[in-house]
Amino acid sequence: MIIDAHVHLPTYSSLRSFQEKKERLLHEMQKNGVGKCIIIADSWPDTEIGSTAECMSLFPKDNSDGVYVVGGISPDVDFDDQLELIRRGIEQKALVGIKLFPGHEKFFLTDRRLDPVYDLAVETGTPVLFHSGWDCSQFGEVEVAIETAKRYPDLRLVCCHCWYPLIHSTVFALPYPNIFFDLSSVADEPERWEQVGRSVRELIDSVPDRVMFGSDAFGCSMEQHIQFVKDLGLSKETEDKIFAENAKMIYSL
Ligand SMILES: [Zn+2]
């Protein structure tokens, strides 16, 4: 079974309601043999991919449809209310993680306003995911991730996108066992697969228990990302870890 540890609701204009978006996601999972996925909510209200409250209400917390929810939060909007919502979501087992979007938003991962987020994550054993790479990458770059991981050794910190396109940066994070990686969006440019594949292979060979499959669907292709991982030529045991076992462990699914 494949677990896609990083998806969002689709934003196609043909899909008018969140219910239609949910059905489109479930269809995409079925089409690609993905048995479970982790859907990441936005950190802002009025968003096409759904806020934390919207994603939570869309997917049953018994996870009967195979979808688990990660709540989004920003230090720049409704912070206290969002944090309270996320705390309740974690307590009710309706959330399996907390996502920060440094780079999409202009704050550093080390911003002290985030202390209550990290405290809650440590207290409840909930992973914190962060956006990395692409544009404005300084806000979530490897140095600030390491600083955060060192400050909170009991925090599980998930680096989404492996600092793409600078996947080589992951090498600096390897000594910190509480930093994990999801492969979302790294296979978005097929013309670079050979080069990206080499870096990802090195990462997986170094820390096979700390890397998870993710696609960043629907911004990126679920099918394409699955093919990318299959093309890496991993052993069956390692492929199982990347496609499912590591996500089960890291998110306590
Ligand atoms: Zn994403």
PDB file of C-alpha atoms and ligand atoms in Angstrom:
ATOM      1  CA  MET A   1       0.000   0.000   0.000  1.00  0.00           C
ATOM      2  CA  ILE A   2       1.203   3.503  -0.807  1.00  0.00           C
ATOM      3  CA  ILE A   3       0.790   6.394   1.624  1.00  0.00           C
ATOM      4  CA  ASP A   4       1.079   9.809   0.025  1.00  0.00           C
ATOM      5  CA  ALA A   5       2.310  11.928   2.931  1.00  0.00           C
ATOM      6  CA  HIS A   6       1.794  15.296   1.260  1.00  0.00           C
ATOM      7  CA  VAL A   7      -1.286  16.293  -0.710  1.00  0.00           C
ATOM      8  CA  HIS A   8      -3.667  19.261  -0.843  1.00  0.00           C
ATOM      9  CA  LEU A   9      -7.222  19.649  -2.045  1.00  0.00           C
ATOM     10  CA  PRO A  10      -7.389  20.380  -5.794  1.00  0.00           C
ATOM     11  CA  THR A  11      -7.979  23.950  -6.942  1.00  0.00           C
ATOM     12  CA  TYR A  12      -9.463  23.223 -10.379  1.00  0.00           C
ATOM     13  CA  SER A  13     -12.066  25.848 -11.208  1.00  0.00           C
ATOM     14  CA  SER A  14     -14.469  23.110 -12.352  1.00  0.00           C
ATOM     15  CA  LEU A  15     -14.723  21.913  -8.748  1.00  0.00           C
ATOM     16  CA  ARG A  16     -17.016  24.303  -6.951  1.00  0.00           C
ATOM     17  CA  SER A  17     -17.483  22.846  -3.484  1.00  0.00           C
ATOM     18  CA  PHE A  18     -15.110  21.317  -0.961  1.00  0.00           C
ATOM     19  CA  GLN A  19     -17.172  18.136  -1.220  1.00  0.00           C
ATOM     20  CA  GLU A  20     -16.385  17.945  -4.956  1.00  0.00           C
ATOM     21  CA  LYS A  21     -12.709  18.537  -4.208  1.00  0.00           C
ATOM     22  CA  LYS A  22     -12.728  15.766  -1.656  1.00  0.00           C
ATOM     23  CA  GLU A  23     -14.277  13.352  -4.153  1.00  0.00           C
ATOM     24  CA  ARG A  24     -11.669  14.312  -6.742  1.00  0.00           C
ATOM     25  CA  LEU A  25      -8.912  13.548  -4.217  1.00  0.00           C
ATOM     26  CA  LEU A  26     -10.387  10.174  -3.300  1.00  0.00           C
ATOM     27  CA  HIS A  27     -10.657   9.353  -7.010  1.00  0.00           C
ATOM     28  CA  GLU A  28      -7.015  10.322  -7.591  1.00  0.00           C
ATOM     29  CA  MET A  29      -5.904   8.113  -4.703  1.00  0.00           C
ATOM     30  CA  GLN A  30      -7.843   5.148  -6.024  1.00  0.00           C
ATOM     31  CA  LYS A  31      -6.536   5.651  -9.559  1.00  0.00           C
ATOM     32  CA  ASN A  32      -2.933   5.587  -8.309  1.00  0.00           C
ATOM     33  CA  GLY A  33      -3.211   2.788  -5.753  1.00  0.00           C
ATOM     34  CA  VAL A  34      -2.727   5.193  -2.849  1.00  0.00           C
ATOM     35  CA  GLY A  35      -4.459   3.696   0.183  1.00  0.00           C
ATOM     36  CA  LYS A  36      -3.852   6.556   2.583  1.00  0.00           C
ATOM     37  CA  CYS A  37      -2.828  10.155   2.295  1.00  0.00           C
ATOM     38  CA  ILE A  38      -2.046  13.126   4.477  1.00  0.00           C
ATOM     39  CA  ILE A  39      -3.802  16.274   3.387  1.00  0.00           C
ATOM     40  CA  ILE A  40      -2.261  19.576   4.390  1.00  0.00           C
ATOM     41  CA  ALA A  41      -4.509  22.524   5.139  1.00  0.00           C
ATOM     42  CA  ASP A  42      -3.582  26.120   4.408  1.00  0.00           C
ATOM     43  CA  SER A  43      -2.494  28.545   7.121  1.00  0.00           C
ATOM     44  CA  TRP A  44      -4.859  31.292   5.909  1.00  0.00           C
ATOM     45  CA  PRO A  45      -8.638  31.596   5.833  1.00  0.00           C
ATOM     46  CA  ASP A  46     -10.556  31.846   2.524  1.00  0.00           C
ATOM     47  CA  THR A  47      -8.281  29.488   0.664  1.00  0.00           C
ATOM     48  CA  GLU A  48      -8.970  27.148  -2.238  1.00  0.00           C
ATOM     49  CA  ILE A  49      -7.086  24.232  -0.621  1.00  0.00           C
ATOM     50  CA  GLY A  50      -9.093  24.578   2.580  1.00  0.00           C
ATOM     51  CA  SER A  51      -8.299  25.944   6.010  1.00  0.00           C
ATOM     52  CA  THR A  52      -7.594  23.698   8.977  1.00  0.00           C
ATOM     53  CA  ALA A  53     -11.243  23.896  10.090  1.00  0.00           C
ATOM     54  CA  GLU A  54     -12.525  23.134   6.580  1.00  0.00           C
ATOM     55  CA  CYS A  55     -10.213  20.158   6.044  1.00  0.00           C
ATOM     56  CA  MET A  56     -11.038  18.816   9.511  1.00  0.00           C
ATOM     57  CA  SER A  57     -14.763  18.963   8.882  1.00  0.00           C
ATOM     58  CA  LEU A  58     -14.393  17.390   5.426  1.00  0.00           C
ATOM     59  CA  PHE A  59     -12.627  14.207   6.507  1.00  0.00           C
ATOM     60  CA  PRO A  60     -13.970  11.968   9.296  1.00  0.00           C
ATOM     61  CA  LYS A  61     -11.606  11.702  12.211  1.00  0.00           C
ATOM     62  CA  ASP A  62     -11.875   7.910  12.240  1.00  0.00           C
ATOM     63  CA  ASN A  63      -9.964   8.157   8.922  1.00  0.00           C
ATOM     64  CA  SER A  64     -12.386   5.702   7.317  1.00  0.00           C
ATOM     65  CA  ASP A  65     -11.631   7.205   3.907  1.00  0.00           C
ATOM     66  CA  GLY A  66      -7.869   6.879   4.429  1.00  0.00           C
ATOM     67  CA  VAL A  67      -7.287  10.620   4.681  1.00  0.00           C
ATOM     68  CA  TYR A  68      -5.427  12.189   7.609  1.00  0.00           C
ATOM     69  CA  VAL A  69      -5.261  15.944   8.133  1.00  0.00           C
ATOM     70  CA  VAL A  70      -2.381  18.282   8.963  1.00  0.00           C
ATOM     71  CA  GLY A  71      -3.392  21.717  10.247  1.00  0.00           C
ATOM     72  CA  GLY A  72      -1.777  24.882   8.910  1.00  0.00           C
ATOM     73  CA  ILE A  73      -0.829  27.872  11.027  1.00  0.00           C
ATOM     74  CA  SER A  74       0.808  31.262  10.482  1.00  0.00           C
ATOM     75  CA  PRO A  75       2.197  33.689  13.063  1.00  0.00           C
ATOM     76  CA  ASP A  76       0.668  36.469  10.926  1.00  0.00           C
ATOM     77  CA  VAL A  77      -3.039  35.568  10.969  1.00  0.00           C
ATOM     78  CA  ASP A  78      -5.432  34.599  13.785  1.00  0.00           C
ATOM     79  CA  PHE A  79      -2.551  32.899  15.536  1.00  0.00           C
ATOM     80  CA  ASP A  80      -4.112  32.281  18.956  1.00  0.00           C
ATOM     81  CA  ASP A  81      -7.391  30.983  17.516  1.00  0.00           C
ATOM     82  CA  GLN A  82      -5.577  28.758  15.019  1.00  0.00           C
ATOM     83  CA  LEU A  83      -3.360  27.336  17.740  1.00  0.00           C
ATOM     84  CA  GLU A  84      -6.381  26.568  19.915  1.00  0.00           C
ATOM     85  CA  LEU A  85      -8.147  24.889  16.980  1.00  0.00           C
ATOM     86  CA  ILE A  86      -5.053  22.800  16.290  1.00  0.00           C
ATOM     87  CA  ARG A  87      -4.712  21.857  19.958  1.00  0.00           C
ATOM     88  CA  ARG A  88      -8.306  20.620  19.984  1.00  0.00           C
ATOM     89  CA  GLY A  89      -7.802  18.817  16.670  1.00  0.00           C
ATOM     90  CA  ILE A  90      -4.775  16.977  18.041  1.00  0.00           C
ATOM     91  CA  GLU A  91      -6.579  16.076  21.266  1.00  0.00           C
ATOM     92  CA  GLN A  92      -9.514  14.701  19.260  1.00  0.00           C
ATOM     93  CA  LYS A  93      -7.111  12.827  16.965  1.00  0.00           C
ATOM     94  CA  ALA A  94      -8.491  14.787  14.023  1.00  0.00           C
ATOM     95  CA  LEU A  95      -5.011  16.143  13.168  1.00  0.00           C
ATOM     96  CA  VAL A  96      -1.711  14.291  12.740  1.00  0.00           C
ATOM     97  CA  GLY A  97       0.634  17.236  12.190  1.00  0.00           C
ATOM     98  CA  ILE A  98       1.127  21.010  12.066  1.00  0.00           C
ATOM     99  CA  LYS A  99       2.357  22.788   8.935  1.00  0.00           C
ATOM    100  CA  LEU A 100       4.343  26.018   8.743  1.00  0.00           C
ATOM    101  CA  PHE A 101       4.879  27.846   5.448  1.00  0.00           C
ATOM    102  CA  PRO A 102       8.137  29.866   5.766  1.00  0.00           C
ATOM    103  CA  GLY A 103       9.000  31.087   2.261  1.00  0.00           C
ATOM    104  CA  HIS A 104       5.357  31.214   1.183  1.00  0.00           C
ATOM    105  CA  GLU A 105       5.122  33.595   4.121  1.00  0.00           C
ATOM    106  CA  LYS A 106       7.767  35.997   5.332  1.00  0.00           C
ATOM    107  CA  PHE A 107       8.787  34.483   8.639  1.00  0.00           C
ATOM    108  CA  PHE A 108      11.723  32.335   9.639  1.00  0.00           C
ATOM    109  CA  LEU A 109      11.363  28.880  11.087  1.00  0.00           C
ATOM    110  CA  THR A 110      13.225  30.229  14.116  1.00  0.00           C
ATOM    111  CA  ASP A 111      10.737  33.095  14.664  1.00  0.00           C
ATOM    112  CA  ARG A 112      10.116  33.207  18.419  1.00  0.00           C
ATOM    113  CA  ARG A 113       6.409  33.754  17.818  1.00  0.00           C
ATOM    114  CA  LEU A 114       6.350  30.066  16.830  1.00  0.00           C
ATOM    115  CA  ASP A 115       7.458  28.859  20.269  1.00  0.00           C
ATOM    116  CA  PRO A 116       3.883  27.932  21.309  1.00  0.00           C
ATOM    117  CA  VAL A 117       3.561  25.811  18.147  1.00  0.00           C
ATOM    118  CA  TYR A 118       6.737  23.887  18.916  1.00  0.00           C
ATOM    119  CA  ASP A 119       5.779  23.553  22.583  1.00  0.00           C
ATOM    120  CA  LEU A 120       2.398  22.094  21.625  1.00  0.00           C
ATOM    121  CA  ALA A 121       4.040  19.732  19.132  1.00  0.00           C
ATOM    122  CA  VAL A 122       6.527  18.440  21.709  1.00  0.00           C
ATOM    123  CA  GLU A 123       3.868  18.170  24.417  1.00  0.00           C
ATOM    124  CA  THR A 124       1.577  16.097  22.178  1.00  0.00           C
ATOM    125  CA  GLY A 125       4.224  14.236  20.141  1.00  0.00           C
ATOM    126  CA  THR A 126       2.955  15.807  16.927  1.00  0.00           C
ATOM    127  CA  PRO A 127       5.286  16.401  13.954  1.00  0.00           C
ATOM    128  CA  VAL A 128       5.797  19.932  12.616  1.00  0.00           C
ATOM    129  CA  LEU A 129       6.134  20.153   8.833  1.00  0.00           C
ATOM    130  CA  PHE A 130       7.699  23.118   7.073  1.00  0.00           C
ATOM    131  CA  HIS A 131       7.863  24.309   3.501  1.00  0.00           C
ATOM    132  CA  SER A 132      11.408  24.432   2.115  1.00  0.00           C
ATOM    133  CA  GLY A 133      13.206  25.292  -1.105  1.00  0.00           C
ATOM    134  CA  TRP A 134      11.783  26.896  -4.250  1.00  0.00           C
ATOM    135  CA  ASP A 135      11.367  30.678  -3.823  1.00  0.00           C
ATOM    136  CA  CYS A 136      12.312  32.765  -0.762  1.00  0.00           C
ATOM    137  CA  SER A 137      14.023  29.664   0.562  1.00  0.00           C
ATOM    138  CA  GLN A 138      16.000  31.543   3.218  1.00  0.00           C
ATOM    139  CA  PHE A 139      13.009  31.498   5.581  1.00  0.00           C
ATOM    140  CA  GLY A 140      13.137  27.725   5.936  1.00  0.00           C
ATOM    141  CA  GLU A 141      16.715  27.012   4.911  1.00  0.00           C
ATOM    142  CA  VAL A 142      18.788  24.226   6.347  1.00  0.00           C
ATOM    143  CA  GLU A 143      20.535  26.384   8.964  1.00  0.00           C
ATOM    144  CA  VAL A 144      17.289  27.532  10.567  1.00  0.00           C
ATOM    145  CA  ALA A 145      15.917  23.986  10.465  1.00  0.00           C
ATOM    146  CA  ILE A 146      18.998  22.720  12.283  1.00  0.00           C
ATOM    147  CA  GLU A 147      18.734  25.513  14.841  1.00  0.00           C
ATOM    148  CA  THR A 148      15.113  24.515  15.482  1.00  0.00           C
ATOM    149  CA  ALA A 149      15.908  20.801  15.661  1.00  0.00           C
ATOM    150  CA  LYS A 150      18.689  21.496  18.166  1.00  0.00           C
ATOM    151  CA  ARG A 151      16.496  23.724  20.294  1.00  0.00           C
ATOM    152  CA  TYR A 152      13.743  21.089  20.371  1.00  0.00           C
ATOM    153  CA  PRO A 153      15.470  17.696  20.334  1.00  0.00           C
ATOM    154  CA  ASP A 154      12.149  15.937  21.078  1.00  0.00           C
ATOM    155  CA  LEU A 155      10.387  17.628  18.165  1.00  0.00           C
ATOM    156  CA  ARG A 156       9.872  15.696  14.937  1.00  0.00           C
ATOM    157  CA  LEU A 157      10.529  18.227  12.193  1.00  0.00           C
ATOM    158  CA  VAL A 158       9.495  17.276   8.641  1.00  0.00           C
ATOM    159  CA  CYS A 159      11.219  19.091   5.785  1.00  0.00           C
ATOM    160  CA  CYS A 160       8.771  19.179   2.880  1.00  0.00           C
ATOM    161  CA  HIS A 161      10.384  19.259  -0.604  1.00  0.00           C
ATOM    162  CA  CYS A 162      13.939  18.512   0.645  1.00  0.00           C
ATOM    163  CA  TRP A 163      15.011  22.117  -0.087  1.00  0.00           C
ATOM    164  CA  TYR A 164      14.390  21.499  -3.774  1.00  0.00           C
ATOM    165  CA  PRO A 165      16.193  22.180  -6.077  1.00  0.00           C
ATOM    166  CA  LEU A 166      19.099  22.140  -3.583  1.00  0.00           C
ATOM    167  CA  ILE A 167      18.444  18.582  -2.421  1.00  0.00           C
ATOM    168  CA  HIS A 168      22.110  18.308  -1.591  1.00  0.00           C
ATOM    169  CA  SER A 169      21.374  20.590   1.418  1.00  0.00           C
ATOM    170  CA  THR A 170      19.788  17.603   3.141  1.00  0.00           C
ATOM    171  CA  VAL A 171      23.292  16.288   3.840  1.00  0.00           C
ATOM    172  CA  PHE A 172      23.782  18.997   6.487  1.00  0.00           C
ATOM    173  CA  ALA A 173      20.615  17.900   8.294  1.00  0.00           C
ATOM    174  CA  LEU A 174      21.545  14.218   8.446  1.00  0.00           C
ATOM    175  CA  PRO A 175      23.303  14.441  11.846  1.00  0.00           C
ATOM    176  CA  TYR A 176      20.000  15.566  13.443  1.00  0.00           C
ATOM    177  CA  PRO A 177      17.841  12.465  13.931  1.00  0.00           C
ATOM    178  CA  ASN A 178      14.694  14.520  14.543  1.00  0.00           C
ATOM    179  CA  ILE A 179      14.705  16.008  11.017  1.00  0.00           C
ATOM    180  CA  PHE A 180      12.676  13.970   8.500  1.00  0.00           C
ATOM    181  CA  PHE A 181      12.053  14.522   4.799  1.00  0.00           C
ATOM    182  CA  ASP A 182       9.115  14.253   2.437  1.00  0.00           C
ATOM    183  CA  LEU A 183       9.723  13.948  -1.289  1.00  0.00           C
ATOM    184  CA  SER A 184       6.799  16.131  -2.344  1.00  0.00           C
ATOM    185  CA  SER A 185       7.330  18.133  -5.543  1.00  0.00           C
ATOM    186  CA  VAL A 186      10.909  16.924  -6.163  1.00  0.00           C
ATOM    187  CA  ALA A 187       9.765  15.032  -9.293  1.00  0.00           C
ATOM    188  CA  ASP A 188       7.914  18.013 -10.738  1.00  0.00           C
ATOM    189  CA  GLU A 189      10.462  18.566 -13.507  1.00  0.00           C
ATOM    190  CA  PRO A 190      10.948  15.229 -15.356  1.00  0.00           C
ATOM    191  CA  GLU A 191      13.815  16.669 -17.418  1.00  0.00           C
ATOM    192  CA  ARG A 192      15.804  16.809 -14.154  1.00  0.00           C
ATOM    193  CA  TRP A 193      14.874  13.337 -12.863  1.00  0.00           C
ATOM    194  CA  GLU A 194      18.279  11.836 -13.465  1.00  0.00           C
ATOM    195  CA  GLN A 195      20.105  14.452 -11.409  1.00  0.00           C
ATOM    196  CA  VAL A 196      17.370  14.735  -8.768  1.00  0.00           C
ATOM    197  CA  GLY A 197      17.159  10.952  -8.570  1.00  0.00           C
ATOM    198  CA  ARG A 198      20.863  10.706  -7.716  1.00  0.00           C
ATOM    199  CA  SER A 199      20.488  13.183  -4.837  1.00  0.00           C
ATOM    200  CA  VAL A 200      17.342  11.505  -3.540  1.00  0.00           C
ATOM    201  CA  ARG A 201      18.991   8.097  -3.765  1.00  0.00           C
ATOM    202  CA  GLU A 202      21.936   9.364  -1.699  1.00  0.00           C
ATOM    203  CA  LEU A 203      19.539  10.775   0.877  1.00  0.00           C
ATOM    204  CA  ILE A 204      17.589   7.518   1.139  1.00  0.00           C
ATOM    205  CA  ASP A 205      20.766   5.429   1.307  1.00  0.00           C
ATOM    206  CA  SER A 206      21.983   7.624   4.204  1.00  0.00           C
ATOM    207  CA  VAL A 207      18.767   7.743   6.244  1.00  0.00           C
ATOM    208  CA  PRO A 208      16.292   5.139   4.917  1.00  0.00           C
ATOM    209  CA  ASP A 209      14.040   5.524   7.960  1.00  0.00           C
ATOM    210  CA  ARG A 210      13.649   9.293   7.662  1.00  0.00           C
ATOM    211  CA  VAL A 211      12.355   9.805   4.109  1.00  0.00           C
ATOM    212  CA  MET A 212       8.698   9.625   3.066  1.00  0.00           C
ATOM    213  CA  PHE A 213       6.910   9.565  -0.230  1.00  0.00           C
ATOM    214  CA  GLY A 214       4.781  12.635  -0.922  1.00  0.00           C
ATOM    215  CA  SER A 215       3.568  14.144  -4.171  1.00  0.00           C
ATOM    216  CA  ASP A 216       2.252  17.645  -3.449  1.00  0.00           C
ATOM    217  CA  ALA A 217      -0.792  16.729  -5.533  1.00  0.00           C
ATOM    218  CA  PHE A 218      -2.665  18.507  -6.988  1.00  0.00           C
ATOM    219  CA  GLY A 219       0.000  21.157  -7.566  1.00  0.00           C
ATOM    220  CA  CYS A 220       2.187  18.286  -8.773  1.00  0.00           C
ATOM    221  CA  SER A 221       1.326  14.900 -10.241  1.00  0.00           C
ATOM    222  CA  MET A 222       0.720  11.976  -7.891  1.00  0.00           C
ATOM    223  CA  GLU A 223       1.287   9.483 -10.713  1.00  0.00           C
ATOM    224  CA  GLN A 224       4.559  11.126 -11.769  1.00  0.00           C
ATOM    225  CA  HIS A 225       5.918  11.132  -8.200  1.00  0.00           C
ATOM    226  CA  ILE A 226       5.088   7.449  -7.724  1.00  0.00           C
ATOM    227  CA  GLN A 227       6.893   6.615 -10.956  1.00  0.00           C
ATOM    228  CA  PHE A 228       9.903   8.692  -9.868  1.00  0.00           C
ATOM    229  CA  VAL A 229      10.275   6.667  -6.646  1.00  0.00           C
ATOM    230  CA  LYS A 230       9.779   3.359  -8.480  1.00  0.00           C
ATOM    231  CA  ASP A 231      12.509   4.383 -10.934  1.00  0.00           C
ATOM    232  CA  LEU A 232      15.006   4.875  -8.086  1.00  0.00           C
ATOM    233  CA  GLY A 233      15.641   1.124  -8.068  1.00  0.00           C
ATOM    234  CA  LEU A 234      15.361   0.718  -4.306  1.00  0.00           C
ATOM    235  CA  SER A 235      15.272  -2.668  -2.611  1.00  0.00           C
ATOM    236  CA  LYS A 236      11.761  -3.920  -1.846  1.00  0.00           C
ATOM    237  CA  GLU A 237      12.329  -3.343   1.870  1.00  0.00           C
ATOM    238  CA  THR A 238      13.518   0.236   1.399  1.00  0.00           C
ATOM    239  CA  GLU A 239      10.781   1.028  -1.108  1.00  0.00           C
ATOM    240  CA  ASP A 240       8.188  -0.119   1.430  1.00  0.00           C
ATOM    241  CA  LYS A 241       9.694   2.237   3.995  1.00  0.00           C
ATOM    242  CA  ILE A 242       9.588   5.197   1.629  1.00  0.00           C
ATOM    243  CA  PHE A 243       6.115   4.426   0.275  1.00  0.00           C
ATOM    244  CA  ALA A 244       4.419   3.606   3.596  1.00  0.00           C
ATOM    245  CA  GLU A 245       6.269   2.420   6.686  1.00  0.00           C
ATOM    246  CA  ASN A 246       8.109   5.651   7.513  1.00  0.00           C
ATOM    247  CA  ALA A 247       4.966   7.780   7.249  1.00  0.00           C
ATOM    248  CA  LYS A 248       3.140   5.332   9.526  1.00  0.00           C
ATOM    249  CA  MET A 249       5.877   5.695  12.090  1.00  0.00           C
ATOM    250  CA  ILE A 250       6.469   9.444  11.842  1.00  0.00           C
ATOM    251  CA  TYR A 251       2.769  10.406  11.888  1.00  0.00           C
ATOM    252  CA  SER A 252       1.662   7.515  14.156  1.00  0.00           C
ATOM    253  CA  LEU A 253      -0.966   6.444  11.607  1.00  0.00           C
TER     254      LEU A 253
HETATM  255 ZN    ZN B   1       2.388  21.194  -0.449  1.00  0.00          ZN
END
